[in-house]
XYZ file of C-alpha atoms in Angstrom:
525
model
C 63.566 38.406 104.115
C 61.891 41.330 105.929
C 64.455 43.778 104.591
C 63.910 42.373 101.125
C 60.189 42.949 101.200
C 60.661 46.462 102.638
C 62.834 47.172 99.600
C 60.104 45.864 97.318
C 57.565 48.187 98.970
C 59.874 51.134 98.419
C 60.230 50.065 94.759
C 56.472 49.874 94.427
C 56.059 53.433 95.685
C 58.761 54.560 93.299
C 56.858 53.041 90.418
C 53.457 54.203 91.621
C 53.572 57.739 90.190
C 53.969 56.463 86.637
C 51.104 54.072 87.196
C 48.934 56.695 88.867
C 48.851 58.574 85.563
C 46.301 55.948 84.405
C 44.620 55.201 87.702
C 40.881 55.177 87.939
C 40.892 57.535 90.921
C 42.103 60.549 88.950
C 40.185 63.701 89.685
C 37.499 64.453 87.111
C 37.670 68.161 86.488
C 34.997 70.380 85.060
C 35.813 73.107 82.669
C 34.345 76.542 83.162
C 31.536 75.709 80.715
C 30.595 72.697 82.944
C 31.968 70.263 80.397
C 32.804 67.006 82.163
C 35.938 65.311 80.837
C 36.336 61.844 82.426
C 39.799 61.176 83.810
C 40.915 64.818 83.395
C 43.439 66.189 85.888
C 42.474 69.818 85.380
C 40.511 72.189 83.156
C 43.007 71.932 80.349
C 43.548 68.163 80.299
C 42.158 65.907 77.562
C 43.120 62.261 78.352
C 42.640 59.796 75.514
C 43.656 56.228 74.891
C 44.877 53.933 72.163
C 46.840 50.709 71.833
C 50.197 51.982 70.596
C 52.099 48.727 70.863
C 51.667 47.528 67.259
C 49.498 50.100 65.584
C 51.224 51.687 62.559
C 50.243 54.220 61.218
C 47.503 55.048 63.733
C 49.364 55.504 67.039
C 52.806 53.919 67.556
C 56.267 54.289 68.931
C 58.582 56.189 66.596
C 61.307 53.798 65.336
C 63.822 56.630 65.457
C 62.933 57.659 69.044
C 61.347 54.726 70.880
C 60.015 56.788 73.768
C 58.166 59.176 71.400
C 54.585 58.481 70.269
C 53.555 59.338 66.721
C 50.924 58.428 64.092
C 48.187 60.160 62.165
C 45.622 59.646 64.919
C 48.097 60.986 67.444
C 48.494 64.143 65.377
C 44.742 64.348 64.839
C 43.880 64.178 68.564
C 46.494 66.837 69.311
C 44.907 69.082 66.700
C 41.454 68.460 68.195
C 42.706 69.301 71.703
C 44.228 72.504 70.411
C 40.886 73.522 68.863
C 39.241 72.838 72.271
C 41.976 74.846 74.110
C 43.121 71.750 75.923
C 46.271 69.599 75.991
C 45.941 65.999 74.843
C 47.367 63.379 77.188
C 47.979 59.917 75.663
C 47.245 56.801 77.767
C 48.352 53.362 76.582
C 45.869 50.528 76.982
C 45.568 47.054 75.459
C 43.063 46.836 72.592
C 40.648 44.658 74.538
C 40.684 47.091 77.433
C 40.110 50.324 75.517
C 36.318 50.417 75.723
C 36.104 49.019 79.284
C 38.533 51.806 80.254
C 35.943 54.358 79.152
C 33.483 52.915 81.657
C 36.074 53.217 84.395
C 36.776 56.908 83.532
C 40.463 56.182 82.955
C 40.251 58.594 80.013
C 37.690 60.608 78.105
C 37.878 59.060 74.603
C 39.483 56.397 72.399
C 40.969 56.798 68.939
C 42.296 53.531 67.511
C 40.912 52.883 64.052
C 37.625 51.765 65.560
C 35.125 50.976 62.850
C 31.689 52.593 63.200
C 29.675 49.374 62.898
C 26.082 48.985 64.227
C 27.457 46.734 66.988
C 30.032 49.318 68.087
C 27.483 52.127 67.882
C 25.234 50.210 70.252
C 28.029 50.090 72.878
C 29.578 53.566 72.746
C 29.049 57.062 71.467
C 30.939 57.993 68.307
C 32.132 61.282 66.894
C 31.553 62.046 63.240
C 33.919 59.956 61.046
C 37.476 61.285 60.906
C 38.652 58.801 58.289
C 36.988 56.806 55.501
C 38.919 53.920 54.042
C 38.673 50.515 52.319
C 40.239 47.071 52.368
C 43.329 46.043 50.427
C 44.915 42.731 49.477
C 48.567 42.076 50.244
C 50.600 39.230 48.641
C 54.185 38.045 48.510
C 56.105 39.586 45.603
C 56.163 36.345 43.574
C 52.437 35.588 44.082
C 49.950 36.354 41.247
C 46.294 35.933 40.471
C 44.859 36.801 43.935
C 43.912 40.416 43.268
C 40.168 40.249 43.891
C 37.982 39.165 46.792
C 36.512 36.340 44.653
C 39.991 35.110 43.783
C 40.774 34.569 47.489
C 38.419 31.643 47.674
C 40.141 28.354 48.346
C 43.234 29.996 49.925
C 44.533 30.719 53.434
C 43.751 34.399 54.174
C 44.925 36.389 57.184
C 43.153 39.385 58.683
C 42.534 41.114 62.039
C 39.781 39.743 64.283
C 36.461 41.530 64.619
C 36.993 43.788 61.573
C 35.113 44.545 58.361
C 37.737 42.536 56.463
C 37.041 39.459 58.549
C 33.279 39.847 58.101
C 33.738 40.221 54.334
C 35.680 36.990 54.162
C 33.211 35.071 56.310
C 30.226 36.281 54.277
C 31.886 35.234 51.028
C 33.038 31.844 52.423
C 35.209 29.373 50.547
C 38.531 30.349 52.134
C 40.478 29.435 55.282
C 40.438 32.471 57.509
C 43.063 33.085 60.131
C 42.294 36.043 62.450
C 45.046 37.780 64.365
C 45.296 40.104 67.387
C 48.281 41.931 65.887
C 48.851 42.784 62.224
C 52.573 42.131 62.561
C 51.845 38.439 63.169
C 49.776 38.242 59.985
C 52.595 39.747 57.925
C 55.086 37.413 59.528
C 52.969 34.385 58.563
C 52.559 35.694 54.999
C 56.298 36.145 54.718
C 56.914 32.613 56.031
C 54.400 31.028 53.671
C 51.748 30.169 56.265
C 49.284 32.486 54.453
C 48.513 33.028 50.778
C 47.236 36.573 51.208
C 46.211 39.215 53.712
C 43.062 41.404 53.619
C 43.378 44.493 55.808
C 42.421 48.146 56.134
C 44.225 50.239 53.559
C 46.356 52.283 56.042
C 47.743 49.093 57.586
C 48.286 47.515 54.164
C 50.145 50.577 52.972
C 52.491 50.887 55.967
C 53.200 47.201 56.438
C 52.905 45.791 52.950
C 54.305 48.364 50.620
C 57.539 49.115 52.540
C 58.733 45.502 52.417
C 60.693 44.328 49.406
C 59.060 40.894 49.595
C 55.410 42.085 49.609
C 53.049 44.035 47.422
C 49.560 45.580 47.361
C 47.344 44.293 44.573
C 43.938 44.923 43.113
C 41.496 47.797 43.645
C 40.276 49.058 47.027
C 37.455 46.862 48.350
C 34.400 48.222 50.170
C 34.550 51.087 52.626
C 34.354 51.724 56.347
C 34.473 54.731 58.654
C 36.625 55.350 61.725
C 35.225 57.303 64.672
C 36.393 58.512 68.090
C 34.647 56.531 70.829
C 33.183 58.010 74.013
C 31.353 56.654 77.039
C 27.511 56.791 76.617
C 27.238 59.652 79.120
C 29.776 61.929 77.419
C 27.493 63.577 74.854
C 28.606 67.125 75.656
C 32.243 66.176 75.174
C 31.419 64.270 71.999
C 29.650 67.294 70.600
C 32.641 69.534 71.302
C 35.003 67.042 69.617
C 32.611 66.898 66.626
C 32.719 70.717 66.375
C 36.527 70.617 66.476
C 36.624 67.925 63.823
C 34.358 70.038 61.654
C 36.738 72.960 62.021
C 39.723 70.750 61.102
C 37.921 69.646 57.946
C 36.849 73.174 57.074
C 40.257 74.786 57.466
C 42.147 71.983 55.760
C 44.049 70.800 58.808
C 42.728 67.244 58.513
C 43.790 67.227 54.826
C 47.306 68.371 55.812
C 47.667 65.732 58.523
C 46.561 62.877 56.257
C 48.652 64.103 53.337
C 51.746 64.172 55.512
C 51.115 60.524 56.332
C 50.315 59.682 52.666
C 46.720 58.803 53.650
C 44.695 61.366 51.763
C 42.571 59.376 49.291
C 39.636 59.882 46.853
C 37.403 58.424 49.546
C 38.393 61.208 51.978
C 38.059 63.787 49.207
C 34.464 62.715 48.548
C 33.615 62.493 52.251
C 34.940 65.909 53.227
C 34.122 67.691 49.986
C 37.686 68.983 49.955
C 38.702 68.749 46.297
C 41.756 70.965 46.633
C 45.255 69.656 45.779
C 47.716 71.531 47.955
C 51.379 70.757 47.577
C 51.901 68.832 50.808
C 54.846 66.470 50.905
C 54.273 63.062 52.624
C 57.016 63.836 55.109
C 55.832 61.414 57.838
C 55.480 58.587 55.311
C 58.963 59.233 53.933
C 60.419 59.496 57.439
C 58.833 56.213 58.527
C 60.111 54.373 55.420
C 63.620 55.757 55.944
C 63.586 54.784 59.619
C 62.461 51.254 58.844
C 65.058 50.918 56.117
C 67.784 51.866 58.542
C 66.573 49.513 61.259
C 66.076 46.480 58.993
C 69.221 46.782 56.962
C 71.026 43.924 58.756
C 74.123 46.063 59.649
C 75.507 44.630 62.893
C 76.442 48.072 64.174
C 72.840 49.211 63.702
C 71.605 46.128 65.560
C 74.017 46.618 68.448
C 73.066 50.289 68.782
C 69.378 49.372 68.675
C 69.714 46.637 71.312
C 71.709 48.885 73.634
C 68.896 51.413 73.295
C 66.423 48.701 74.391
C 68.177 48.132 77.722
C 66.596 51.049 79.705
C 63.122 50.070 78.471
C 63.614 46.430 79.337
C 65.148 47.345 82.677
C 62.221 49.528 83.661
C 59.772 46.800 82.560
C 61.740 44.243 84.553
C 61.444 46.371 87.713
C 57.688 46.571 87.196
C 57.484 42.798 86.698
C 59.568 42.169 89.817
C 57.580 44.561 91.990
C 54.188 43.222 90.936
C 55.273 39.588 91.217
C 57.085 39.813 94.558
C 54.332 41.800 96.279
C 51.750 39.421 94.879
C 53.743 36.486 96.238
C 53.695 38.044 99.720
C 49.911 38.062 99.531
C 49.851 34.554 98.163
C 52.083 33.151 100.904
C 50.214 34.835 103.769
C 46.691 34.127 102.512
C 47.654 30.623 101.308
C 48.873 29.696 104.778
C 45.648 30.964 106.419
C 43.544 28.997 103.924
C 45.583 25.833 104.543
C 45.261 26.131 108.302
C 41.521 26.765 107.924
C 41.039 23.664 105.770
C 43.200 21.453 108.009
C 42.445 22.686 111.525
C 39.363 24.929 111.219
C 35.789 24.161 112.021
C 33.056 23.336 109.521
C 32.434 26.925 108.303
C 36.142 27.893 107.860
C 36.790 24.631 106.048
C 33.833 25.201 103.728
C 34.749 28.828 102.966
C 38.445 28.045 102.361
C 37.536 25.035 100.184
C 35.135 27.097 98.079
C 37.740 29.838 97.633
C 40.399 27.430 96.482
C 38.141 25.572 94.023
C 36.577 28.769 92.530
C 39.965 30.496 92.057
C 41.665 27.393 90.641
C 38.683 26.723 88.365
C 38.603 30.134 86.647
C 41.246 31.710 84.356
C 43.646 34.221 85.826
C 42.910 36.648 82.954
C 39.222 36.710 83.882
C 40.126 37.403 87.512
C 42.470 40.303 86.503
C 39.759 41.890 84.353
C 37.083 41.339 87.020
C 39.112 43.001 89.781
C 40.070 45.974 87.630
C 36.911 46.545 85.551
C 34.244 44.683 87.537
C 34.822 45.796 91.152
C 34.117 49.516 90.411
C 30.463 48.515 90.083
C 30.620 47.861 93.843
C 32.510 51.070 94.591
C 35.978 49.464 94.743
C 38.287 51.338 92.390
C 41.895 50.142 92.355
C 44.867 51.553 90.456
C 46.312 49.270 87.734
C 49.318 48.497 89.928
C 47.241 47.506 92.961
C 44.755 45.573 90.863
C 47.647 43.594 89.262
C 49.210 42.778 92.621
C 45.913 41.844 94.213
C 44.671 39.649 91.333
C 47.969 37.714 91.086
C 48.198 37.390 94.876
C 44.630 36.133 95.320
C 45.028 33.644 92.439
C 48.319 32.153 93.649
C 47.035 32.020 97.227
C 44.756 29.195 96.178
C 47.674 27.181 94.820
C 49.864 27.959 97.808
C 47.063 26.812 100.132
C 47.136 23.384 98.574
C 50.899 23.241 98.816
C 50.824 24.157 102.476
C 47.987 21.725 103.176
C 50.089 18.966 101.693
C 53.005 20.129 103.835
C 50.863 20.121 106.991
C 49.644 16.596 106.178
C 53.287 15.480 105.864
C 54.016 16.410 109.498
C 53.395 13.374 111.771
C 50.447 13.792 114.109
C 52.673 12.878 117.009
C 54.483 16.203 116.629
C 51.330 18.132 117.634
C 50.606 15.685 120.475
C 54.188 15.929 121.779
C 54.036 19.741 121.682
C 50.790 19.821 123.615
C 52.220 17.322 126.116
C 55.015 19.882 126.697
C 52.341 22.395 127.837
C 52.235 24.296 124.544
C 48.896 25.762 123.487
C 47.365 24.590 120.234
C 48.416 27.856 118.561
C 51.978 27.647 119.947
C 52.234 24.063 118.666
C 51.181 25.135 115.190
C 53.417 28.210 115.116
C 56.553 26.697 116.616
C 56.437 23.024 115.686
C 54.065 22.041 112.879
C 54.161 25.024 110.511
C 57.950 25.305 110.430
C 58.258 21.628 109.475
C 55.535 21.962 106.865
C 57.102 25.164 105.476
C 60.424 23.378 105.049
C 58.858 20.808 102.734
C 57.134 23.344 100.515
C 59.990 25.808 99.967
C 61.027 24.210 96.634
C 57.432 24.295 95.426
C 57.119 27.952 96.488
C 60.167 28.789 94.395
C 58.632 27.158 91.327
C 55.397 28.996 91.968
C 57.174 32.366 92.201
C 58.910 31.725 88.859
C 55.514 30.879 87.374
C 54.051 34.010 88.895
C 56.860 36.071 87.244
C 55.730 34.740 83.872
C 51.993 35.057 84.614
C 52.533 38.731 85.506
C 52.428 39.268 81.743
C 48.634 39.222 82.052
C 48.578 42.532 83.924
C 49.460 44.222 80.613
C 45.725 44.131 79.838
C 45.090 46.750 82.580
C 47.661 49.243 81.253
C 50.748 48.118 83.181
C 53.889 48.004 81.028
C 55.867 44.954 82.109
C 58.286 42.684 80.241
C 55.883 40.883 77.900
C 54.222 44.066 76.733
C 57.644 45.645 76.212
C 58.512 42.684 74.007
C 55.360 43.132 71.881
C 56.028 46.826 71.603
C 59.709 46.532 70.530
C 59.329 43.489 68.274
C 56.331 44.939 66.419
C 58.006 48.327 65.945
C 61.167 46.915 64.430
C 59.793 43.562 63.077
C 62.516 41.857 65.189
C 61.064 38.990 67.196
C 64.343 37.068 67.503
C 66.839 39.457 69.063
C 64.222 41.243 71.125
C 62.830 37.913 72.302
C 66.289 36.777 73.436
C 66.747 40.005 75.426
C 63.369 39.804 77.145
C 63.776 36.066 77.786
C 67.169 36.780 79.377
C 65.518 39.460 81.604
C 62.959 36.877 82.847
C 65.766 34.381 83.458
C 67.837 36.889 85.436
C 64.827 37.787 87.550
C 64.122 34.135 88.418
C 67.660 32.779 89.017
C 68.347 34.707 92.253
C 65.175 33.301 93.801
C 66.196 29.765 92.896
C 69.514 30.371 94.666
C 67.762 31.968 97.620
C 65.412 28.972 97.962
C 68.368 26.539 98.007
C 70.111 28.592 100.682
C 66.852 28.618 102.738
C 66.485 24.849 102.336
C 70.035 24.215 103.640
C 69.640 26.661 106.453
C 66.269 25.364 107.545
C 67.534 21.792 107.256
C 70.402 22.558 109.664
C 67.966 24.359 112.006
C 65.527 21.478 112.079
C 68.336 19.004 112.584
C 69.704 20.993 115.493
C 66.328 21.143 117.148
C 65.753 17.442 116.853
C 69.112 16.639 118.338
C 68.485 18.974 121.315
C 65.212 17.311 122.137
């Protein structure tokens, strides 16, 4: 087992460089003009974040080249960085972690279709708007009569949570609103008849609704909202430089060109920018995306096989991350859990009280809250952990509480006479615990430990909220890119199964070996 854990530590260090790219301890560099860019590696670096897992057409993985990021916001930030004589560096983060990441200085700014609402403006600094858009209604092809906001009353309507569209629907009332984290899930429910219509931002509606043969955009644009780039409250100088760069992009027509290439230049943008020119700019990115999606959703088995083979390296890398985080967390859980169990069973009043409080507090609070607290909350006390270390620590500390109860039950199952007999043989109390009681207790909890490790493998999916790309996040990324939840789900499920099966076999071998060992010892005495 020692060799196995050494291998895991080596694996962790091999993975660490890729994780370190988003670690909170990156050096914050100052440009010659004293501009502070949070998270920057040097004077030319401009780190920024978005949730590119299911985010067409903002920032997303190119269906033709899965490892390549693209999107109109991706192009826009690169253009801004060029104006600032810097190089943009993209950092993936879960949507819910984007703004907290600003406070941790993981990156300098966030561009992710963030609406400039009064609530959002109270929390972060915003650049000037870079895009003005509206809401659109999407229906199934055969559906009619639901082409206005008023007509949606009395129907099941899907939208994205915490958006202008959701607030519109709630203010109007009269309809059943279903709010989603990911737009792909809303479109899936519309396609399967669980929704009557969807109300979403126009760019999402265009790229998800109008490329599908079974859906359509209806009615006129509804309302308007503005997108802005978000900054930490203390980054005014950086915000001002980005604003200046945005102004230059509007003035020289670069913003117009970027949006036209993505088929997103609209009358609203024309009025906002004052750019009433009509250059001949082909929507090349829009056409390329439609062609890519047509080739990946055609149903040809050769295309599917080629696609799934291309997924293997991504799933393999994510599986290694899942295994490294889970196994190292289990080491912490086993060691700390044993100490807690011994403290509760054999310790004095204070150790028993402290161990009991720890177990009850950890078991009584959600693991997700603990992950977010360790990663985003501890920096307030000067403790800044990388995403990898935060993931390992949070899972390890959480499962230690459950392991402690398992071991305590195991200790209680050992007859008291075993301790008394060991002491009668001139063993110290510590020797009796280490050589007689704990081995017998450990034998009884090995099957439970195996089950806990398999559960920990699955719970490791929660570390995706702190920028670690493991199996579950890879599934979201691939399935939302290709609208393929079935085949991708089978592949990721098989990866989890293959990770867990060896440990089940290992536990059975350990049970048999320990059983023979205990039997031999009993016979000798």
